Coordinates of C-alpha atoms and ligand atoms in Angstrom, one line a residue:
X1306 CA -22.8 46.4 134.0
X1307 CA -25.2 43.6 134.8
X1308 CA -24.7 42.3 138.3
X1309 CA -26.1 39.2 139.9
X1310 CA -27.2 38.7 143.5
X1311 CA -24.7 37.8 146.1
X1312 CA -26.8 34.6 146.6
X1313 CA -26.3 33.3 143.1
X1314 CA -22.6 34.2 143.4
X1315 CA -22.4 32.3 146.6
X1316 CA -24.1 29.3 145.1
X1317 CA -21.6 29.3 142.3
X1318 CA -18.6 29.9 144.5
X1319 CA -19.5 27.0 146.7
X1320 CA -18.7 24.6 143.9
X1321 CA -15.1 24.1 144.7
X1322 CA -14.0 20.9 144.7
X1323 CA -11.2 19.7 146.5
X1324 CA -12.8 16.4 145.9
X1325 CA -13.2 16.9 142.1
X1326 CA -9.6 18.0 141.7
X1327 CA -7.9 15.7 144.2
X1328 CA -6.3 18.9 145.6
X1329 CA -6.5 18.9 149.4
X1330 CA -6.6 22.7 149.8
X1331 CA -4.5 22.4 152.9
X1332 CA -5.1 26.0 153.9
X1333 CA -1.4 27.0 154.1
X1334 CA 0.0 29.8 152.0
X1335 CA -1.1 29.2 148.5
X1336 CA -1.6 25.5 149.3
X1337 CA 1.8 24.6 147.9
X1338 CA 4.7 23.0 149.6
X1339 CA 7.7 25.0 150.9
X1340 CA 9.9 24.1 147.9
X1341 CA 7.3 25.4 145.5
X1342 CA 8.6 28.6 144.0
X1343 CA 5.5 30.3 142.7
X1344 CA 4.3 31.2 139.2
X1345 CA 6.3 34.4 138.9
X1346 CA 9.5 32.5 139.6
X1347 CA 8.8 29.9 137.0
X1348 CA 7.8 32.7 134.5
X1349 CA 11.1 34.5 135.0
X1350 CA 13.0 31.2 134.5
X1351 CA 11.1 30.8 131.3
X1352 CA 12.2 34.2 130.1
X1353 CA 9.1 36.2 130.8
X1354 CA 9.2 39.5 132.6
X1355 CA 6.4 38.5 135.0
X1356 CA 3.4 36.4 135.9
X1357 CA 0.8 38.6 137.5
X1358 CA -2.7 38.8 138.9
X1359 CA -5.0 41.8 138.6
X1360 CA -6.7 42.8 141.9
X1361 CA -9.5 45.1 143.0
X1362 CA -9.4 47.5 145.9
X1363 CA -11.2 46.0 148.9
X1364 CA -14.1 48.5 148.5
X1365 CA -14.7 47.2 145.0
X1366 CA -14.5 43.6 146.1
X1367 CA -17.1 44.0 148.8
X1368 CA -19.9 43.2 146.3
X1369 CA -18.8 39.6 146.3
X1370 CA -18.8 39.3 150.1
X1371 CA -16.1 37.1 151.4
X1372 CA -14.4 39.7 153.7
X1373 CA -13.3 36.8 155.9
X1374 CA -11.1 35.5 153.1
X1375 CA -9.1 38.8 152.8
X1376 CA -6.1 37.8 155.0
X1377 CA -5.5 34.6 153.1
X1378 CA -6.2 36.3 149.8
X1379 CA -3.8 39.1 150.6
X1380 CA -1.1 36.7 151.6
X1381 CA -1.3 34.9 148.3
X1382 CA -1.6 38.1 146.3
X1383 CA 1.2 40.0 147.8
X1384 CA 3.4 37.7 149.8
X1385 CA 3.5 34.3 148.3
X1386 CA 5.8 34.9 145.3
X1387 CA 3.1 33.6 143.0
X1388 CA 2.8 37.0 141.3
X1389 CA 5.4 39.6 140.3
X1390 CA 2.9 42.0 138.7
X1391 CA -0.5 43.4 139.2
X1392 CA -3.2 45.6 137.5
X1393 CA -6.0 47.4 139.2
X1394 CA -9.1 45.8 137.8
X1395 CA -11.2 48.9 138.2
X1396 CA -9.7 51.8 140.1
X1397 CA -8.0 53.6 137.2
X1398 CA -10.9 53.6 134.9
X1399 CA -12.6 56.8 133.8
X1400 CA -15.7 56.2 136.0
X1401 CA -13.5 56.4 139.1
X1402 CA -10.7 58.8 138.0
X1403 CA -12.8 61.6 136.4
X1404 CA -16.4 61.0 137.6
X1405 CA -17.2 64.7 137.0
X1406 CA -15.7 66.7 134.2
X1407 CA -12.4 68.1 135.3
X1408 CA -12.6 66.6 138.8
X1409 CA -10.1 63.9 139.3
X1410 CA -10.1 61.2 142.0
X1411 CA -7.4 58.7 142.4
X1412 CA -8.4 57.1 145.6
X1413 CA -9.4 53.7 144.2
X1414 CA -6.5 53.4 141.7
X1415 CA -4.0 54.5 144.4
X1416 CA -5.0 51.7 146.7
X1417 CA -3.7 49.0 144.3
X1418 CA -0.8 51.2 142.9
X1419 CA 0.5 51.7 146.5
X1420 CA 0.2 48.1 147.4
X1421 CA 2.1 47.2 144.3
X1422 CA 4.9 49.6 145.2
X1423 CA 5.0 48.4 148.8
X1424 CA 5.2 44.8 147.8
X1425 CA 7.6 45.4 144.8
X1426 CA 5.2 44.3 142.1
X1427 CA 5.3 45.6 138.6
X1428 CA 2.2 47.7 137.8
X1429 CA 0.3 47.6 134.6
X1430 CA -2.0 50.5 134.4
X1431 CA -5.5 50.2 133.0
X1432 CA -7.3 51.8 131.1
X1433 CA -7.3 55.4 129.7
X1434 CA -9.8 55.6 126.8
X1435 CA -12.6 52.9 126.8
X1436 CA -16.3 53.0 125.9
X1437 CA -17.2 51.0 129.0
X1438 CA -17.1 52.1 132.7
X1439 CA -16.9 55.6 131.3
X1440 CA -18.1 58.4 133.5
X1441 CA -21.7 59.1 132.6
X1442 CA -21.1 62.8 131.8
X1443 CA -19.0 61.8 128.7
X1444 CA -21.9 60.0 127.1
X1445 CA -24.7 62.2 128.5
X1446 CA -23.8 65.1 126.2
X1447 CA -25.0 64.3 122.7
X1448 CA -23.6 67.3 120.9
X1449 CA -19.9 67.4 121.6
X1450 CA -18.0 69.2 118.9
X1451 CA -14.8 67.6 117.7
X1452 CA -12.7 70.2 119.5
X1453 CA -14.6 69.8 122.7
X1454 CA -14.2 66.0 122.8
X1455 CA -10.6 66.2 121.7
X1456 CA -9.9 68.4 124.7
X1457 CA -11.8 66.0 127.0
X1458 CA -9.6 63.1 125.8
X1459 CA -6.4 65.0 126.1
X1460 CA -7.3 66.4 129.5
X1461 CA -8.2 62.9 130.9
X1462 CA -5.1 61.1 129.5
X1463 CA -2.9 64.0 130.7
X1464 CA -4.2 64.1 134.3
X1465 CA -4.4 60.4 134.8
X1466 CA -1.0 59.6 133.3
X1467 CA 0.7 62.5 135.1
X1468 CA -0.7 61.3 138.4
X1469 CA 0.8 57.8 137.9
X1470 CA 3.9 59.0 136.2
X1471 CA 6.9 56.7 136.9
X1472 CA 4.7 54.0 138.5
X1473 CA 3.4 52.1 135.5
X1474 CA 5.4 49.5 133.6
X1475 CA 2.7 49.9 130.9
X1476 CA -0.5 51.8 130.2
X1477 CA -3.5 50.4 128.3
X1478 CA -4.0 53.6 126.4
X1479 CA -7.0 52.5 124.3
X1480 CA -9.2 49.5 125.2
X1481 CA -11.6 47.5 123.0
X1482 CA -12.0 49.9 120.0
X1483 CA -12.8 47.2 117.4
X1484 CA -15.8 44.9 116.6
X1485 CA -15.3 41.2 115.8
X1486 CA -15.4 41.9 112.1
X1487 CA -12.6 44.4 112.3
X1488 CA -14.7 47.5 112.0
X1489 CA -14.5 50.3 114.6
X1490 CA -16.8 50.0 117.5
X1491 CA -19.5 52.7 117.9
X1492 CA -18.7 54.7 121.0
X1493 CA -18.9 58.4 121.9
X1494 CA -15.2 58.7 120.9
X1495 CA -15.6 57.1 117.5
X1496 CA -18.9 58.7 116.8
X1497 CA -17.6 62.2 117.3
X1498 CA -14.0 61.9 116.4
X1499 CA -13.8 58.9 114.1
X1500 CA -10.6 56.9 114.0
X1501 CA -8.7 59.9 115.1
X1502 CA -9.5 59.4 118.7
X1503 CA -7.0 56.5 118.9
X1504 CA -4.2 58.5 117.4
X1505 CA -5.0 61.4 119.7
X1506 CA -4.9 59.2 122.8
X1507 CA -1.5 57.6 121.8
X1508 CA 0.0 60.9 120.7
X1509 CA -1.0 62.5 124.0
X1510 CA 0.2 59.6 126.1
X1511 CA 3.6 59.5 124.3
X1512 CA 4.5 62.8 125.6
X1513 CA 3.7 62.2 129.3
X1514 CA 5.6 59.2 130.7
X1515 CA 8.5 58.1 128.6
X1516 CA 9.0 55.0 130.8
X1517 CA 5.5 53.6 130.4
X1518 CA 5.0 51.2 127.5
X1519 CA 1.9 52.3 125.6
X1520 CA -0.5 49.4 124.7
X1521 CA -3.6 48.9 122.7
X1522 CA -5.6 46.2 124.6
X1523 CA -8.6 44.1 123.4
X1524 CA -10.4 40.8 123.7
X1525 CA -10.7 38.0 121.1
X1526 CA -7.2 38.7 119.8
X1527 CA -6.0 35.2 120.8
X1528 CA -6.6 33.5 117.4
X1529 CA -6.0 35.1 114.0
X1530 CA -9.3 36.8 112.8
X1531 CA -10.6 40.0 111.1
X1532 CA -10.2 41.6 114.5
X1533 CA -6.5 40.7 114.9
X1534 CA -6.0 42.0 111.3
X1535 CA -7.6 45.3 112.2
X1536 CA -5.4 45.7 115.2
X1537 CA -2.3 44.9 113.1
X1538 CA -3.4 47.5 110.7
X1539 CA -3.8 50.1 113.5
X1540 CA -0.3 49.3 114.8
X1541 CA 1.2 49.8 111.3
X1542 CA -0.7 53.0 110.8
X1543 CA 0.5 54.5 114.1
X1544 CA 4.0 53.4 113.3
X1545 CA 3.9 55.0 109.8
X1546 CA 2.7 58.2 111.4
X1547 CA 5.6 57.9 114.0
X1548 CA 3.1 57.8 116.8
X1549 CA 4.5 55.7 119.6
X1550 CA 2.8 52.4 120.3
X1551 CA 4.8 49.8 122.3
X1552 CA 2.6 46.9 122.8
X1553 CA -0.6 45.0 122.1
X1554 CA -2.5 43.5 125.1
X1555 CA -4.4 40.3 124.4
X1556 CA -7.0 40.2 127.2
X1557 CA -7.4 36.4 126.8
X1558 CA -10.9 36.0 128.4
X1559 CA -11.2 32.5 127.2
X1560 CA -13.8 29.7 127.3
X1561 CA -12.8 26.2 128.4
X1562 CA -15.2 24.5 126.0
X1563 CA -14.1 26.6 123.1
X1564 CA -10.4 27.3 123.8
X1565 CA -7.9 28.3 121.1
X1566 CA -5.2 25.8 120.3
X1567 CA -1.6 26.3 121.0
X1568 CA -0.9 27.0 117.4
X1569 CA -3.7 29.6 117.1
X1570 CA -2.3 31.4 120.1
X1571 CA 1.2 31.4 118.7
X1572 CA 0.1 32.6 115.3
X1573 CA -1.9 35.5 116.8
X1574 CA 1.0 36.5 119.1
X1575 CA 3.5 36.3 116.3
X1576 CA 1.3 38.4 114.1
X1577 CA 1.7 41.3 116.5
X1578 CA 5.3 40.6 117.6
X1579 CA 6.6 40.7 114.0
X1580 CA 5.5 44.3 113.8
X1581 CA 8.0 45.1 116.5
X1582 CA 5.7 45.7 119.4
X1583 CA 5.7 43.6 122.5
X1584 CA 2.7 41.4 123.4
X1585 CA 1.3 40.5 126.8
X1586 CA -1.7 38.4 127.9
X1587 CA -3.3 41.0 130.1
X1588 CA -6.5 39.6 131.5
X1589 CA -6.3 35.8 131.2
X1590 CA -9.1 33.7 132.6
X1591 CA -10.8 30.6 131.2
X1592 CA -14.4 30.4 132.2
X1593 CA -16.5 27.2 132.2
X1594 CA -20.2 26.2 132.4
X1595 CA -20.8 25.7 136.1
X1596 CA -20.8 23.5 138.0
X1597 CA -17.1 22.7 137.6
X1598 CA -16.4 19.0 137.2
X1599 CA -13.5 16.9 136.2
X1600 CA -14.2 17.2 132.5
X1601 CA -14.6 21.0 132.2
X1602 CA -11.6 21.5 134.6
X1603 CA -9.5 19.4 132.3
X1604 CA -10.5 21.5 129.3
X1605 CA -9.8 24.6 131.3
X1606 CA -6.3 23.3 132.1
X1607 CA -5.7 22.9 128.4
X1608 CA -6.9 26.4 127.8
X1609 CA -4.5 27.9 130.4
X1610 CA -1.7 25.7 129.2
X1611 CA -2.1 26.7 125.5
X1612 CA -2.2 30.4 126.3
X1613 CA 0.8 30.5 128.7
X1614 CA 2.9 28.1 126.6
X1615 CA 2.3 30.2 123.5
X1616 CA 3.5 33.3 125.4
X1617 CA 6.6 31.5 126.6
X1618 CA 7.4 30.2 123.1
X1619 CA 7.0 33.3 121.0
X1620 CA 9.6 36.0 121.3
X1621 CA 8.0 39.3 122.0
X1622 CA 5.4 38.0 124.4
X1623 CA 6.7 39.4 127.7
X1624 CA 4.2 38.4 130.4
X1625 CA 0.9 37.0 131.6
X1626 CA -1.6 38.6 133.9
X1627 CA -4.6 36.6 135.2
X1628 CA -7.8 38.7 135.9
X1629 CA -7.7 38.2 139.7
X1630 CA -6.7 34.7 140.9
X1631 CA -9.5 33.8 143.3
X1632 CA -12.8 32.6 141.9
X1633 CA -15.1 34.5 144.3
X1634 CA -13.5 37.8 143.1
X1635 CA -13.8 37.0 139.4
X1636 CA -15.9 39.2 137.2
X1637 CA -17.2 36.2 135.2
X1638 CA -20.2 35.2 137.3
X1639 CA -21.4 38.8 137.4
X1640 CA -21.4 39.1 133.6
X1641 CA -21.7 35.6 132.0
X1642 CA -24.8 33.8 133.1
X1643 CA -24.1 30.2 134.2
X1644 CA -20.4 30.5 133.8
X1645 CA -17.6 30.8 136.4
X1646 CA -14.7 29.1 138.1
X1647 CA -12.5 30.9 135.6
X1648 CA -9.4 31.5 137.7
X1649 CA -6.7 29.3 139.4
X1650 CA -7.8 29.3 143.0
X1651 CA -11.2 27.9 144.2
X1652 CA -13.2 29.5 147.0
X1653 CA -11.4 27.3 149.6
X1654 CA -8.0 28.4 148.3
X1655 CA -7.2 25.0 146.8
X1656 CA -5.9 25.3 143.3
X1657 CA -7.5 24.3 140.0
X1658 CA -5.9 21.6 137.9
X1659 CA -5.2 24.5 135.5
X1660 CA -2.7 25.8 138.0
X1661 CA -0.6 22.8 137.2
X1662 CA -1.1 23.4 133.5
X1663 CA 0.4 26.9 133.9
X1664 CA 3.4 25.5 135.9
X1665 CA 3.9 22.9 133.2
X1666 CA 3.8 25.5 130.4
X1667 CA 6.3 27.6 132.3
X1668 CA 8.6 24.7 133.3
X1669 CA 8.7 23.4 129.7
X1670 CA 9.9 26.8 128.5
X1671 CA 10.7 26.8 124.9
X1672 CA 10.8 23.1 124.5
X1673 CA 14.6 22.7 124.1
X1674 CA 15.2 26.0 122.3
X1675 CA 16.9 27.7 125.2
X1676 CA 15.8 30.8 127.0
X1677 CA 13.9 33.6 125.3
X1678 CA 16.0 36.1 123.4
X1679 CA 17.5 38.5 125.8
X1680 CA 16.4 41.6 124.0
X1681 CA 12.8 40.8 124.9
X1682 CA 13.5 40.3 128.6
X1683 CA 15.8 43.2 129.3
Ligands
XIL848 C1 -14.1 44.1 134.5 C2 -13.9 44.1 136.0 O1 -13.1 43.0 136.3 C3 -15.2 44.1 136.7 O2 -15.1 44.2 138.1 C4 -16.0 45.3 136.2 O3 -17.3 45.3 136.8 C5 -16.2 45.3 134.7 O4 -14.9 45.2 134.1 N1 -12.1 43.9 129.8 C6 -11.4 44.8 130.5 C7 -11.5 44.9 131.9 O5 -10.6 45.5 129.9 O6 -11.4 46.2 132.4 C8 -12.9 44.3 132.4 O7 -12.8 44.3 133.8 C9 -13.1 43.0 131.8 C10 -13.1 43.0 130.3

């Protein structure tokens, strides 16, 4: 993972912009008045199961600096009522959970899982089989036999899921297995096992925690494309083979200047929901070319509005998670040169115009069509 210096991150984060946004960032709570109910409240009113924010364990956040912001951050994250759900951004990944073959470590993942339990937040668990942030030992060996790698996958999924058994509303079982053109991504798993690795992961997961919904999760699934078709095909194949898959996660790492329309979002979500699986926006953020200004923040607001409104309007879309909520802790500036300010809270804890776009989308609900069908929110 490419990282940038703290200095450049600070430079980026100092953009904020109470002035550009007209928001006074009053420094209290989430910067909202007492009568303000919070995004999760509005989401539930709109028929969603949750509106959530992913978060990192403090140890992982340290690379961004900003320790002095933690109390305020924690208050919004856990106490404000803005979020009813969370996902650990890093701690449950293979790199942390099985750094050495057969040696499991749940320290990082447990920090967020425990905070979620203490603060009564729903927990989405993330991610079991992924080519990235994989422990180096998995890729270091070039001559895995199929049997050996099958055992590695089964052992990993089994140990991690058993550790978190009963705690996860959902598990991202396989993450990012496809290329943009719908072909399978080259990875150690695909190269050794072929398509079978996905089946194996889901089959294994299905036996371990009956309460956890099993998701396939990927990016660029927010508009119909060869990639969405490939994921639809995968869902159908698993269903035909009677292998449990309960959901498709649309990461929704969007770009303000190139955001999908409301109709594109709705078409993509429907394409999955009509297969009988639930859909969630699992890692929503809308990055922009920094510095942020009135123009790109307005595009970002539209980007958030379109995504959230589509989820509210399509039956089967059950919730939205933003990938952290506070700009200084976003992954974006670390990975995308020149881009940032992708979340809903600026460095000074004032909110982006996009925050109001999300509230609007949630408040509008289904545009006169009544609440979402009960069967999807039970
Ligand atoms: C990101 C984290 O937010 C970063 O802290 C980390 O350095 C890299 O991974 N898709 C995913 C997430 O499924 O796990 C990624 O999270 C973002 C892209």
